[in-house]
Structures are given as structure tokens and as C-alpha cells.
Short mmCIF file of N, CA and C in Angstrom, two decimals:
data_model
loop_
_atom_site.label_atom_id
_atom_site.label_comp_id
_atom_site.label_asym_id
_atom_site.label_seq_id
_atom_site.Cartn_x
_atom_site.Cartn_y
_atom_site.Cartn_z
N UNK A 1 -4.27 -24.81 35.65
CA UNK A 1 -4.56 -23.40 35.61
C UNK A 1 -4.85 -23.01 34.16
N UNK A 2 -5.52 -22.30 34.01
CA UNK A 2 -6.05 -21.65 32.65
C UNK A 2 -5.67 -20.17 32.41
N UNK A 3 -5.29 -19.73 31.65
CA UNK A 3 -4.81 -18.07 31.31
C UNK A 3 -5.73 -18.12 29.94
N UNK A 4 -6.19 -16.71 30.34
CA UNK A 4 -6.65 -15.91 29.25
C UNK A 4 -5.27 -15.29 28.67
N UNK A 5 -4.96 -14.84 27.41
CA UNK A 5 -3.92 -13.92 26.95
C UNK A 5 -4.86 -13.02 25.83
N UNK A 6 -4.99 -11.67 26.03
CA UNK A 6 -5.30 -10.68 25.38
C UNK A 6 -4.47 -9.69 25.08
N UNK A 7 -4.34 -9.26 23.58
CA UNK A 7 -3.27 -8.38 22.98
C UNK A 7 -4.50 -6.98 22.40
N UNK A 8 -4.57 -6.85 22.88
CA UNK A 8 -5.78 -5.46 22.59
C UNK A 8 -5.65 -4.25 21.65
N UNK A 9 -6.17 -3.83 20.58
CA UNK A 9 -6.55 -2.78 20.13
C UNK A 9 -7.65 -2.12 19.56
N UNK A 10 -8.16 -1.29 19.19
CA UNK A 10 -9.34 -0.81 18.61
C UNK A 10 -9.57 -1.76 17.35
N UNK A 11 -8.76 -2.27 16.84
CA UNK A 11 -9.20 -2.86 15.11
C UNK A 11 -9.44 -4.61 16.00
N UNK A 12 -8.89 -5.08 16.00
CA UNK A 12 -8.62 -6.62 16.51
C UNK A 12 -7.82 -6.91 17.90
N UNK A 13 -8.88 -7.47 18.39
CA UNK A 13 -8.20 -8.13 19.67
C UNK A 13 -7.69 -9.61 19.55
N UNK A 14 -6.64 -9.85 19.95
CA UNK A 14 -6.23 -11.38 19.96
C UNK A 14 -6.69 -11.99 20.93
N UNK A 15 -6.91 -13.46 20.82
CA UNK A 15 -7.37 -13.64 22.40
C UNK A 15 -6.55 -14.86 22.38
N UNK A 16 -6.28 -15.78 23.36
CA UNK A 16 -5.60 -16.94 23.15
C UNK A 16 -5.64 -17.66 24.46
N UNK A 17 -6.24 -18.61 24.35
CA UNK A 17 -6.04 -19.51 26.23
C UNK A 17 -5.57 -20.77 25.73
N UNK A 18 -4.74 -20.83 27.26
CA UNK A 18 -3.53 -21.77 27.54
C UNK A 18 -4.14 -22.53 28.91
N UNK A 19 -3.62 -23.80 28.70
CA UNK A 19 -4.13 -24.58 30.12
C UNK A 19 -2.56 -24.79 30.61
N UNK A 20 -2.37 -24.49 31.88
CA UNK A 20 -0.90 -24.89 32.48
C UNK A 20 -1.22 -26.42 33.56
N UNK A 21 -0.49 -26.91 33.10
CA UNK A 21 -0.41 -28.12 33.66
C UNK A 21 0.16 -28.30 35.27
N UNK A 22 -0.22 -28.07 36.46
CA UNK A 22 0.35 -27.95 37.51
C UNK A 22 0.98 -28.31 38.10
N UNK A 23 1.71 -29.60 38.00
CA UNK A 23 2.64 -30.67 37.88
C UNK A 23 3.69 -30.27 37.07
N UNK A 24 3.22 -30.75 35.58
CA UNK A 24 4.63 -30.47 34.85
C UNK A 24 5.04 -29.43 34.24
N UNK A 25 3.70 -28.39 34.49
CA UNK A 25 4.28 -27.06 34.06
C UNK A 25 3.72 -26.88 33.11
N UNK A 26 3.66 -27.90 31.65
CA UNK A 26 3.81 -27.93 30.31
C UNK A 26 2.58 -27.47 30.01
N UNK A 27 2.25 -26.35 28.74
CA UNK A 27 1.89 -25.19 28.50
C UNK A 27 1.05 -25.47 27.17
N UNK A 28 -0.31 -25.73 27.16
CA UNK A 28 -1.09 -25.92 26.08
C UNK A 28 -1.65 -25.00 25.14
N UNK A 29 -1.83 -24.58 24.18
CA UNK A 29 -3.03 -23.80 23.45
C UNK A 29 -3.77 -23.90 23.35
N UNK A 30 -5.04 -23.65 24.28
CA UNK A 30 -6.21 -24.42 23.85
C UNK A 30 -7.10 -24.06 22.96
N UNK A 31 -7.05 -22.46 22.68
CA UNK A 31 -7.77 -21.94 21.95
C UNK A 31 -7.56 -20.71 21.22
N UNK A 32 -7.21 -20.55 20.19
CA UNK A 32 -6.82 -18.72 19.41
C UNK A 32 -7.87 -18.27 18.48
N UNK A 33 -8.31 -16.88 18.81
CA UNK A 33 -9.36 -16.63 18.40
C UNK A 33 -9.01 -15.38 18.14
N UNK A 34 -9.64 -14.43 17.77
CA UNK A 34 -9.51 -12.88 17.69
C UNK A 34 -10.90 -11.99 17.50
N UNK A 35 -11.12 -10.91 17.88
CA UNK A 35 -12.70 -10.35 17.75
C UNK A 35 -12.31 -8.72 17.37
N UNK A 36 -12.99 -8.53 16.01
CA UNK A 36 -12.77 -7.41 16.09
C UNK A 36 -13.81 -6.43 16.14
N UNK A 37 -13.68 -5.20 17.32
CA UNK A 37 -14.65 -4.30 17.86
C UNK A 37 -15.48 -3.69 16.43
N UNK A 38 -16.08 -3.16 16.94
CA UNK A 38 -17.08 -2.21 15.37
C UNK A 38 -16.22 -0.88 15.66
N UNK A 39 -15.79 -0.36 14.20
CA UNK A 39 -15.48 0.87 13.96
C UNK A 39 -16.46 1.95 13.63
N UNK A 40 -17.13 1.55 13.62
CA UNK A 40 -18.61 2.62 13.36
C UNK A 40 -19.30 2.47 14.51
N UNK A 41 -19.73 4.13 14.64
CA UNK A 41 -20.72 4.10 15.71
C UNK A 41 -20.16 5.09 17.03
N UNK A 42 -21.04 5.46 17.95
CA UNK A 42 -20.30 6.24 18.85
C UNK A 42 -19.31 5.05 19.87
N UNK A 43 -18.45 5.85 20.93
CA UNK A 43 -17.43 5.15 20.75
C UNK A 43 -17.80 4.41 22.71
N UNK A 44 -18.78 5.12 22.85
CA UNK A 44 -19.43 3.94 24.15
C UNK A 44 -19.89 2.61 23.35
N UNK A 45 -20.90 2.96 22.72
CA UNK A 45 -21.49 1.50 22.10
C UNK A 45 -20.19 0.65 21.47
N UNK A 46 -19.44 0.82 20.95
CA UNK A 46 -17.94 0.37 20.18
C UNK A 46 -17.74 -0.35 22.00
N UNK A 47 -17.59 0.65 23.32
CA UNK A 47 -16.66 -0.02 23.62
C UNK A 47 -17.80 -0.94 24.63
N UNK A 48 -18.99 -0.87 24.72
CA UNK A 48 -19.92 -0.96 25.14
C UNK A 48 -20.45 -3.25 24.11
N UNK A 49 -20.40 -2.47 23.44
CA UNK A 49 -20.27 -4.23 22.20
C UNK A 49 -18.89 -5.16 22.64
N UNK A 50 -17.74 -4.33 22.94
CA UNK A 50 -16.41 -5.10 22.85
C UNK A 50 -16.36 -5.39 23.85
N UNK A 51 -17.21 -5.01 25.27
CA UNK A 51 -16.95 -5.55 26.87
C UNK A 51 -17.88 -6.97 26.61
N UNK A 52 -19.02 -6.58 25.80
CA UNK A 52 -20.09 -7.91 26.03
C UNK A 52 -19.30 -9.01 25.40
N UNK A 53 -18.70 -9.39 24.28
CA UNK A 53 -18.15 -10.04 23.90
C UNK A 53 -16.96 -10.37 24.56
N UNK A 54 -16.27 -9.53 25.09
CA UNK A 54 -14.63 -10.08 25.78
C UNK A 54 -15.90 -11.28 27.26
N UNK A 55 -16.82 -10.33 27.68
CA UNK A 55 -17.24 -11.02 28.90
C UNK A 55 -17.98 -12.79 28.37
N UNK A 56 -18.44 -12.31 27.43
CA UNK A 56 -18.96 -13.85 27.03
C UNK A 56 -18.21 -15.16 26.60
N UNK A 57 -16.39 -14.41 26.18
CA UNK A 57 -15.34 -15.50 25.98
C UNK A 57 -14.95 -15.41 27.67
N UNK A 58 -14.77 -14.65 28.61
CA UNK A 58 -14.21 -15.15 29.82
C UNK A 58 -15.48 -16.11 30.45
N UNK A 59 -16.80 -16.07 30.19
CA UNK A 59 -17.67 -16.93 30.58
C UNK A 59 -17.37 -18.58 30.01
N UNK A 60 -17.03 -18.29 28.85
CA UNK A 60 -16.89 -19.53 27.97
C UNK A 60 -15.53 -20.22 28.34
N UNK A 61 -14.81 -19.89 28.66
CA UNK A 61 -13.59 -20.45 29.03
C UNK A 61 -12.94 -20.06 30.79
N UNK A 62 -13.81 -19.15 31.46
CA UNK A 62 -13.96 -19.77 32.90
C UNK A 62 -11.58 -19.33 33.15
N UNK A 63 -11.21 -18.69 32.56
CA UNK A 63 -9.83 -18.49 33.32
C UNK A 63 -9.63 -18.16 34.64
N UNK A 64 -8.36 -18.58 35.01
CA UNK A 64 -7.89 -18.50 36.42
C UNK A 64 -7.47 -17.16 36.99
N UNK A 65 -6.72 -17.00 35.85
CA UNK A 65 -5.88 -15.71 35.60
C UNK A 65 -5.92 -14.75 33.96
N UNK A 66 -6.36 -13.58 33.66
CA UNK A 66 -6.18 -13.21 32.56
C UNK A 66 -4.45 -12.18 32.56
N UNK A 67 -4.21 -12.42 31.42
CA UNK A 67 -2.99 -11.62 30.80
C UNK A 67 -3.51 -10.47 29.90
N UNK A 68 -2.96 -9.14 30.02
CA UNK A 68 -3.40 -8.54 29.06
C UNK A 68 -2.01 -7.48 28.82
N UNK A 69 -1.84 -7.33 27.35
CA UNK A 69 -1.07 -6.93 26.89
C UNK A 69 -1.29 -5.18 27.43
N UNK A 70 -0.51 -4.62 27.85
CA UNK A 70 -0.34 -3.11 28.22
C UNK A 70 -0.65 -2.05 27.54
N UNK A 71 -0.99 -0.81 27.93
CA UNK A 71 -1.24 0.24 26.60
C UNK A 71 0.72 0.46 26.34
N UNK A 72 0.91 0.79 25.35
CA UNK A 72 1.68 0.89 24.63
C UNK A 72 2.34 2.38 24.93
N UNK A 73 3.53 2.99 25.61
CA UNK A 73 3.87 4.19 25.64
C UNK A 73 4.92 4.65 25.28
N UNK A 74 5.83 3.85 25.03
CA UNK A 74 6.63 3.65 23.80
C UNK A 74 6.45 4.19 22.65
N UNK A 75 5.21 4.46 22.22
CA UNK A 75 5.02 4.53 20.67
C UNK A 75 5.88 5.14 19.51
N UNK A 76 5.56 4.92 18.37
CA UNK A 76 6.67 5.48 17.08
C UNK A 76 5.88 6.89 17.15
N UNK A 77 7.08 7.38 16.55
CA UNK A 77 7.03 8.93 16.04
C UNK A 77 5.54 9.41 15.26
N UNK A 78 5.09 8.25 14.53
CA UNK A 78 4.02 8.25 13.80
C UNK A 78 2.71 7.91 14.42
N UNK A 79 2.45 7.38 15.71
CA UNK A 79 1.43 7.63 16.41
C UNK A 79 0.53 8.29 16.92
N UNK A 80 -0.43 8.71 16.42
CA UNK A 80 -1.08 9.91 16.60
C UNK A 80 -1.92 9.95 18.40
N UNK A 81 -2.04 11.14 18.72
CA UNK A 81 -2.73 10.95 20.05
C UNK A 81 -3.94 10.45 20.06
N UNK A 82 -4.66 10.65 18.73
CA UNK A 82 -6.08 10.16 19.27
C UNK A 82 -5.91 8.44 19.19
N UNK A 83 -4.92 7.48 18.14
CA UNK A 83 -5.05 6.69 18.14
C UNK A 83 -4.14 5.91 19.47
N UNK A 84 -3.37 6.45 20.24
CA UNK A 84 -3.14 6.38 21.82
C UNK A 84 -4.32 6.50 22.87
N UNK A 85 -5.08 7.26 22.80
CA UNK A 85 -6.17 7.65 23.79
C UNK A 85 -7.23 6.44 23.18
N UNK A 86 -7.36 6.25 22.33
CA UNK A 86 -8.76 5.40 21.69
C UNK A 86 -7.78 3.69 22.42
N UNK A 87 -6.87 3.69 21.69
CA UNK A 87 -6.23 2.74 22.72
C UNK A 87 -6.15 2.10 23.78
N UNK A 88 -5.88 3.79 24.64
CA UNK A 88 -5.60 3.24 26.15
C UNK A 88 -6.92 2.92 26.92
N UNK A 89 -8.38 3.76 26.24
CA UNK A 89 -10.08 3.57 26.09
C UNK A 89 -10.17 2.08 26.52
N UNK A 90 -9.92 1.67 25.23
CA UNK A 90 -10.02 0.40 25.15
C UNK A 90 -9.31 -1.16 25.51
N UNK A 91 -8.05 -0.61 25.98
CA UNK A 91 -7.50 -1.65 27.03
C UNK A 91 -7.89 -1.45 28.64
N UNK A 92 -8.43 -0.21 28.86
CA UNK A 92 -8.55 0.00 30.55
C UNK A 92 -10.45 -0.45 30.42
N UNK A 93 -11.12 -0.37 29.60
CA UNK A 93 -12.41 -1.21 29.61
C UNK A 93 -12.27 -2.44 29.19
N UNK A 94 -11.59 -3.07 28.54
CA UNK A 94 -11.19 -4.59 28.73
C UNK A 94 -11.08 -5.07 30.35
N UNK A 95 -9.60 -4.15 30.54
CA UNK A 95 -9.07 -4.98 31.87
C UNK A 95 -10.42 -4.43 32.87
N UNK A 96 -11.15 -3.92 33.32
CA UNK A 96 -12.32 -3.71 34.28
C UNK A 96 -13.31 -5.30 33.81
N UNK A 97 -13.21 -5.09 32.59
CA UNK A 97 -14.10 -6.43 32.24
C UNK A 97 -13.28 -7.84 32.78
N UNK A 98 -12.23 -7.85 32.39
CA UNK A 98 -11.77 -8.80 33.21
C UNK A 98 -11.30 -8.57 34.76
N UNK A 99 -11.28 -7.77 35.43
CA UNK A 99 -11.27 -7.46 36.90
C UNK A 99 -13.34 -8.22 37.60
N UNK A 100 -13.74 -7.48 36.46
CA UNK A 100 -14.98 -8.15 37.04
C UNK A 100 -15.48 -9.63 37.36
N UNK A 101 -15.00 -10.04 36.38
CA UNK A 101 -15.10 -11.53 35.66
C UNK A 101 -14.06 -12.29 36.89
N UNK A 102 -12.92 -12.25 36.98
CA UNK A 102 -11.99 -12.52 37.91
C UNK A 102 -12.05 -12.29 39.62
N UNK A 103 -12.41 -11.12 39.90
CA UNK A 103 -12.89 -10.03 41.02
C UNK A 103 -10.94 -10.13 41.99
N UNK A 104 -10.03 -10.09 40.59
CA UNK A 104 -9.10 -9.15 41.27
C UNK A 104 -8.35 -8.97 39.71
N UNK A 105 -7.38 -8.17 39.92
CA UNK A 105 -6.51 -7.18 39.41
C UNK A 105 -6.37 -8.10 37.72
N UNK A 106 -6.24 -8.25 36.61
CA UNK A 106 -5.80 -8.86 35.39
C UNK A 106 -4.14 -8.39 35.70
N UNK A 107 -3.23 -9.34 35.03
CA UNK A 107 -1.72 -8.74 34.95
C UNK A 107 -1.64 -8.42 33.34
N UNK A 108 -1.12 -7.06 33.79
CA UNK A 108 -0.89 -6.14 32.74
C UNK A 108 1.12 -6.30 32.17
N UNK A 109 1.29 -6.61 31.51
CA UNK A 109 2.86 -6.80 30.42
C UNK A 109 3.11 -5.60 29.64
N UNK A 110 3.64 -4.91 29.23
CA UNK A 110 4.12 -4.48 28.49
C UNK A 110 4.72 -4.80 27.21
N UNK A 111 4.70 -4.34 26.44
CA UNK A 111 5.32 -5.36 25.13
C UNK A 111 6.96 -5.57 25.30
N UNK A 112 7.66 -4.77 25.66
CA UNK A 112 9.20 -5.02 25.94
C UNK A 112 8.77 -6.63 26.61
N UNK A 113 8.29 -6.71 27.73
CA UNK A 113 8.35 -7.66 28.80
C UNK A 113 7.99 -8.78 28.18
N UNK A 114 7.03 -8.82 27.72
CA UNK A 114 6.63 -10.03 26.42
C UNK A 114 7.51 -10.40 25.18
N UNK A 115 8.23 -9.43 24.79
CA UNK A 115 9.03 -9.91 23.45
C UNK A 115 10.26 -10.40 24.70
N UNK A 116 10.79 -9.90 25.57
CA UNK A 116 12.05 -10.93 26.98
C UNK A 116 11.39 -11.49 27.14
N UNK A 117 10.05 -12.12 27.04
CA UNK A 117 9.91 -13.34 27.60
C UNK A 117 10.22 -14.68 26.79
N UNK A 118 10.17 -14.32 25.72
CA UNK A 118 10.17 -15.09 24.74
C UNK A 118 11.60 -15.93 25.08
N UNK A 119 12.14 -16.38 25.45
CA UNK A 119 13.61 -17.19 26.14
C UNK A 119 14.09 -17.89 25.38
N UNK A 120 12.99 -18.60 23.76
CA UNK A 120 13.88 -18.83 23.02
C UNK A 120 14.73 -18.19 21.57
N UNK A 121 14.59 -16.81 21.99
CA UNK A 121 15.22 -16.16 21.09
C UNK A 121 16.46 -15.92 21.91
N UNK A 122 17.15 -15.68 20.89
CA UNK A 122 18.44 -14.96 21.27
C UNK A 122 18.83 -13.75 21.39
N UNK A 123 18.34 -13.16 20.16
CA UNK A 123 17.75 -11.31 20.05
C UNK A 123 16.41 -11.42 20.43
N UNK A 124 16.36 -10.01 20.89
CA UNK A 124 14.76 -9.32 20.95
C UNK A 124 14.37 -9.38 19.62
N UNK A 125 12.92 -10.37 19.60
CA UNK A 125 12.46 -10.13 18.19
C UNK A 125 11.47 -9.09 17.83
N UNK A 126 11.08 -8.79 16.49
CA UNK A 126 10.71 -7.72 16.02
C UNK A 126 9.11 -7.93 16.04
N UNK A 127 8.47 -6.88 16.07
CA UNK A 127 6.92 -6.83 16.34
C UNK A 127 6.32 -8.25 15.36
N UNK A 128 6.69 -7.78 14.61
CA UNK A 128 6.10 -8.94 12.97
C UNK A 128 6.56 -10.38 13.35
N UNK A 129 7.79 -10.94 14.15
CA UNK A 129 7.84 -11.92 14.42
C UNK A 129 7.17 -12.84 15.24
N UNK A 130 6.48 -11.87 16.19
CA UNK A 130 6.20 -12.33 17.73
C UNK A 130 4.90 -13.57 16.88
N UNK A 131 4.15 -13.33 16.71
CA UNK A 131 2.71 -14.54 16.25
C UNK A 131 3.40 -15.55 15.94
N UNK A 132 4.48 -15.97 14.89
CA UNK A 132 4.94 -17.10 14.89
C UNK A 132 5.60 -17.64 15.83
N UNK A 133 6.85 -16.88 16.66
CA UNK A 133 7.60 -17.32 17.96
C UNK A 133 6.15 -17.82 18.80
N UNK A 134 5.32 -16.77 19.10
CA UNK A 134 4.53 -17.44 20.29
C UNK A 134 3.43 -18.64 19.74
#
């Protein structure tokens, strides 16, 4: 099985595919990459550029299943609404891009659910940690 994993925002998207081994389970990296959207420009074409590209890595790597990291509702005190709404823009035209590509549902995580997944921590680790743990 192959997973897409996408961590999404307006500046840089992460992208990262894993091959799962169906037998033993055991969990490869096959590929980490990141793309970041254009900040200039109206904000169809922005999201209009960032579907063609997410669609040309799910072409290129053919996943079983995509993962995509959740809009964020949690946020800090310091989060402004427009940079929530430009956000949530741009993770709900991702996941359609991968609904298409797939022709069912992408699974959507939350970041709580992703930093518990992590099983070999002991504490919940902190935003800044997660790239090296994973």
C-alpha cells in the first residue's frame, strides 16, 4: 500500500509517501518533498497552480490512500481570521484534488491525533519537534 501524507498550508506544503508493506507492516519513506504555492497573484490562480501540482505528484506516485493533515481549529490567540480562512481555502481544495485523484473521501487527522500517534514518545511532543520524531 502506498500513502500520500500532506501537511498543508498557504506558504509550504509537505508532502511525504510511504510504501506499507502488507505482510510485515514495516513502513518505508519513499519520498519527502515539499511545494510551495505562489503568494502573489489572485487567490484562484494561487489555488488554481497548487491543485495542478498536488495533482501531478498524486499522478507521479499513483497512492492508495492519501492522508491529509486537518484545518487547524485550535488555533493560538495570535491567529488571525484571514490567515484561518486562506487556510481552510486551501486544505478543502487540496483534499477535492485528492478525492478526485482517489474517487473517495482523503482521511483527514487533526494535529492532536497526529502528535498521539506518534507512540514513541512519552509526552505529547511540541509542534517544532514533530519533523524529526516523524
Amino acid at each position: 500500500m502506498r500513502v500520500l501524507g500532506l501537511d498543508v498550508s498557504s506558504t509550504t506544503i509537505g508532502i511525504a509517501v510511504l510504501d506499507v508493506d502488507p505482510i510485515t507492516k514495516k513502513v518505508t519513506l519513499t519520498h519527502l518533498d515539499h511545494f510551495n504555492p505562489p503568494k502573489e497573484g489572485h487567490i484562484l490562480d494561487r489555488l488554481s497552480q497548487t491543485r495542478a501540482h498536488l495533482t501531478q505528484v498524486f499522478q507521479t506516485w499513483q497512492p492508495s490512500e492519501i492522508a491529509i493533515e486537518d484545518i487547524l481549529l485550535g488555533a493560538g490567540k495570535t491567529t488571525t481570521i484571514k490567515t484561518l480562512s486562506i487556510l481552510s481555502i486551501f486544505n478543502r481544495v487540496i483534499g477535492l484534488a485528492a478525492l478526485d485523484h482517489l474517487k473517495k473521501v482523503p482521511h483527514l487527522f487533526n494535529v492532536m491525533k497526529i502528535r498521539h500517534g506518534l507512540k514513541s514518545c512519552k509526552e505529547l511532543p511540541k509542534k517544532e519537534e514533530i519533523p524529526e520524531l516523524v
